[in-house]
Structures are given as C-alpha cells and as structure tokens.
CSV table of C-alpha atoms in Angstrom, one decimal:
chain,number,residue,atom,x,y,z
A,11,GLU,CA,0.1,-0.1,-0.2
A,12,ILE,CA,1.1,3.3,-1.3
A,13,LEU,CA,0.4,6.5,0.8
A,14,PRO,CA,1.5,10.0,0.3
A,15,SER,CA,3.0,11.5,3.7
A,16,ASP,CA,0.7,14.5,4.0
A,17,TRP,CA,-2.7,13.2,3.2
A,18,SER,CA,-5.8,14.1,5.2
A,19,SER,CA,-7.0,12.2,8.2
A,20,ASP,CA,-10.7,12.2,6.9
A,21,VAL,CA,-9.5,10.6,3.5
A,22,CYS,CA,-9.1,6.7,4.4
A,23,SER,CA,-6.2,4.7,3.0
A,24,SER,CA,-8.8,2.3,2.1
A,25,ASP,CA,-10.2,4.4,-0.5
A,26,LEU,CA,-7.0,3.6,-2.6
A,27,TYR,CA,-8.6,0.7,-4.1
A,28,GLY,CA,-8.5,0.9,-7.8
A,29,ILE,CA,-5.7,3.1,-8.2
A,30,ILE,CA,-2.8,2.0,-9.5
A,31,PHE,CA,0.6,4.2,-8.9
A,32,ILE,CA,3.0,4.6,-11.7
A,33,GLY,CA,6.2,6.5,-11.3
A,34,GLY,CA,4.8,8.9,-9.0
A,35,THR,CA,3.1,10.9,-11.4
A,36,THR,CA,0.0,8.9,-13.2
A,37,ALA,CA,-3.3,7.8,-11.6
A,38,ARG,CA,-5.0,5.0,-13.6
A,39,ARG,CA,-8.6,4.1,-14.1
A,40,LYS,CA,-10.4,2.2,-16.4
A,41,GLY,CA,-7.7,2.6,-19.1
A,42,ALA,CA,-7.8,6.6,-18.8
A,43,ALA,CA,-4.6,8.2,-17.4
A,44,MET,CA,-5.2,11.2,-15.1
A,45,GLU,CA,-1.8,13.3,-15.8
A,46,ALA,CA,-0.7,16.7,-14.9
A,47,GLY,CA,-2.1,19.2,-17.8
A,48,ILE,CA,-5.7,18.6,-17.6
A,49,LYS,CA,-7.5,22.1,-17.8
A,50,ASN,CA,-11.0,23.2,-16.9
A,51,ALA,CA,-13.0,26.6,-17.5
A,52,ILE,CA,-16.2,27.9,-16.1
A,53,GLU,CA,-17.7,31.2,-16.2
A,54,ARG,CA,-20.4,32.8,-13.9
A,55,THR,CA,-21.9,36.1,-14.0
A,56,VAL,CA,-21.9,37.8,-10.7
A,57,THR,CA,-25.3,38.3,-9.0
A,58,GLN,CA,-26.4,40.0,-5.9
A,59,ASN,CA,-26.7,36.5,-4.1
A,60,MET,CA,-22.8,36.3,-5.0
A,61,THR,CA,-22.2,39.2,-2.9
A,62,ALA,CA,-19.8,39.4,0.3
A,63,ARG,CA,-23.0,41.2,1.7
A,64,VAL,CA,-25.5,38.3,1.0
A,65,MET,CA,-22.8,35.7,1.8
A,66,GLY,CA,-21.7,37.2,5.1
A,67,SER,CA,-18.2,37.5,4.3
A,68,GLY,CA,-18.3,41.3,4.4
A,69,THR,CA,-20.4,44.5,4.1
A,70,LEU,CA,-19.9,45.2,0.2
A,71,ASP,CA,-22.2,44.6,-3.1
A,72,VAL,CA,-18.7,42.5,-4.7
A,73,TYR,CA,-18.0,39.3,-5.6
A,74,ALA,CA,-17.3,37.4,-2.4
A,75,THR,CA,-14.4,35.2,-1.6
A,76,PRO,CA,-16.4,32.1,-0.6
A,77,CYS,CA,-18.0,32.2,-4.0
A,78,MET,CA,-14.7,32.4,-5.8
A,79,ILE,CA,-13.2,29.6,-3.6
A,80,ALA,CA,-16.8,27.6,-4.5
A,81,LEU,CA,-16.2,28.2,-8.5
A,82,ILE,CA,-12.5,26.9,-7.9
A,83,GLU,CA,-13.7,23.8,-6.5
A,84,GLU,CA,-16.3,23.4,-9.1
A,85,THR,CA,-13.8,23.7,-12.0
A,86,ALA,CA,-11.2,21.6,-10.3
A,87,HIS,CA,-13.5,18.8,-9.5
A,88,THR,CA,-15.2,18.5,-12.8
A,89,SER,CA,-12.0,18.5,-14.7
A,90,VAL,CA,-10.8,15.4,-13.4
A,91,ALA,CA,-14.5,13.7,-13.2
A,92,PRO,CA,-14.3,11.7,-16.4
A,93,TYR,CA,-11.0,10.0,-15.4
A,94,LEU,CA,-12.5,8.7,-12.2
A,95,GLU,CA,-13.9,5.0,-11.9
A,96,GLU,CA,-17.8,4.8,-10.7
A,97,GLY,CA,-18.2,5.1,-7.2
A,98,HIS,CA,-15.3,7.1,-6.8
A,99,ALA,CA,-15.0,11.2,-6.4
A,100,THR,CA,-12.9,14.0,-5.5
A,101,VAL,CA,-12.8,16.0,-2.2
A,102,GLY,CA,-11.3,19.5,-1.7
A,103,THR,CA,-8.8,19.3,1.1
A,104,LEU,CA,-6.8,22.6,0.8
A,105,ILE,CA,-7.0,26.0,-0.8
A,106,ASN,CA,-4.2,28.5,-0.8
A,107,VAL,CA,-6.0,31.5,-2.9
A,108,LYS,CA,-5.1,35.2,-2.9
A,109,HIS,CA,-8.3,37.2,-3.8
A,110,VAL,CA,-6.3,40.3,-5.4
A,111,SER,CA,-9.3,42.5,-7.1
A,112,ALA,CA,-12.7,43.1,-6.6
A,113,SER,CA,-15.3,42.4,-9.1
A,114,PRO,CA,-19.1,44.0,-9.1
A,115,VAL,CA,-22.3,42.4,-9.6
A,116,GLY,CA,-23.2,42.0,-13.4
A,117,ALA,CA,-19.0,41.2,-13.9
A,118,CYS,CA,-18.3,37.9,-15.7
A,119,VAL,CA,-16.0,36.0,-13.7
A,120,ARG,CA,-14.3,33.0,-15.4
A,121,CYS,CA,-11.8,30.2,-13.7
A,122,GLU,CA,-9.4,28.4,-15.0
A,123,THR,CA,-8.0,25.4,-13.5
A,124,THR,CA,-4.8,23.4,-14.6
A,125,LEU,CA,-3.9,19.9,-12.7
A,126,ALA,CA,-0.4,20.6,-11.8
A,127,GLU,CA,0.6,17.5,-9.7
A,128,VAL,CA,-0.9,14.0,-9.4
A,129,ASP,CA,0.7,12.0,-6.3
A,130,VAL,CA,-1.2,8.6,-5.8
A,131,ARG,CA,-4.5,9.9,-4.7
A,132,ARG,CA,-3.8,13.5,-4.3
A,133,LEU,CA,-4.3,16.2,-7.2
A,134,VAL,CA,-3.0,19.6,-7.0
A,135,PHE,CA,-4.4,22.6,-9.2
A,136,ASP,CA,-2.8,25.8,-10.1
A,137,VAL,CA,-5.8,28.1,-10.2
A,138,ARG,CA,-6.8,31.5,-12.0
A,139,VAL,CA,-9.7,33.6,-11.9
A,140,TYR,CA,-10.4,36.2,-14.0
A,141,ASP,CA,-13.0,39.1,-14.7
A,142,ASP,CA,-13.5,41.3,-17.4
A,143,ALA,CA,-10.6,43.8,-16.5
A,144,GLY,CA,-8.2,41.0,-15.5
A,145,LEU,CA,-7.1,38.7,-12.6
A,146,ILE,CA,-8.8,38.7,-9.6
A,147,GLY,CA,-7.6,35.4,-7.9
A,148,GLU,CA,-4.8,33.1,-7.9
A,149,GLY,CA,-3.2,30.1,-6.2
A,150,THR,CA,-3.6,26.3,-5.6
A,151,HIS,CA,-6.2,23.7,-4.9
A,152,GLU,CA,-5.5,20.3,-3.4
A,153,ARG,CA,-8.0,17.3,-3.6
A,154,PHE,CA,-8.2,13.6,-3.2
A,155,VAL,CA,-9.7,11.1,-5.2
A,156,ILE,CA,-12.0,9.3,-2.5
A,157,ALA,CA,-14.4,5.9,-2.8
A,158,GLU,CA,-17.7,7.9,-2.0
A,159,GLU,CA,-19.4,5.0,-0.3
A,160,ARG,CA,-16.5,4.4,2.3
A,161,PHE,CA,-15.9,8.2,2.5
A,162,THR,CA,-19.7,9.0,3.4
A,163,ALA,CA,-20.0,5.4,5.9
A,164,LYS,CA,-16.6,7.2,7.6
A,165,THR,CA,-18.4,10.8,7.7
A,166,GLU,CA,-21.7,9.6,8.9
A,167,ALA,CA,-20.0,7.6,11.5
A,168,LYS,CA,-19.4,11.0,13.4
A,169,VAL,CA,-22.7,11.4,14.5
A,170,LYS,CA,-23.8,9.0,17.2
A,171,ARG,CA,-27.6,7.7,16.2
A,172,ASP,CA,-30.4,6.6,18.4
C-alpha cells in the first residue's frame, strides 16, 4: 500500500482501491490516464446573491471570496471527473488562494484550473480567476480521490444515532 506522507485524516487509506500508482505522476482508472496538464474553465455572471454582503463575508456588494472558492472547487472537480471510476469522487482538502481584485455585480468571472500534480490520490491544481478587467484570484487547490461509499460511511459515523 502506497500512501502520501501528508494525506488528510478524513481520507481513508482504504479508498486507494482501484488506483494504480505509476512513477509518482500518473493515476490510472479504466484505461484512462489522469496526468498533469488537464485543464478546465467555468464562467459565471456575478449576481447579488454572490456578493460579500449576502454571503456574510463582508459588507460590500462585490463578488464574495466564498463564491470564488466554490467556483474554483467546481472547476477543479469537474475537470477530473471523467477520469474517475464509478463510485469515486474527489474532495477538496486545501485552498491557498489570493483574492487580489474586487468584481462588481454583473461582471463575468472565469475560473481556469490546470492539474499540476498527481501523487497517488492527491491532486494539486493551479488556479486563476479573472473578470472582464483581469486577474482577480490565483493560487493552488488540493483534492483527494476517494471511494464515495467508504468516505460517506466514515463521515456519517461521526454522528451518533439513537
């Protein structure tokens, strides 16, 4: 069993089932290789419901950082979904992003992700978010490949049921 040294405690080592480790850079599932370089982009128009004021992350009517983070996670997870075996998914475990410029309601924001590293189940993405005027956010995002059933069972076991 091969485990990365810094994997999240909420991601079970038993979830490694079905992944073949090849040279530290490739995870294979059903004949498709998940390798660095996979890209994705998603665009959204900023609405009032996406503002810092509505989200509770601030008092201004500008694109909220929590919404930018959600867009980053969506863009990253959908980029690798076609490479996953049925019953598997990815979960976000780390976000390191700077929100460098504000975007007003009505602006078009575009998130671009690139899979930069594959280390067994650990996936690291380079992320950039733009609006019509330029860069508004950049950084990295880490996700882990998990077996959905095992992960859900472990998560639900945290709550004692009568």
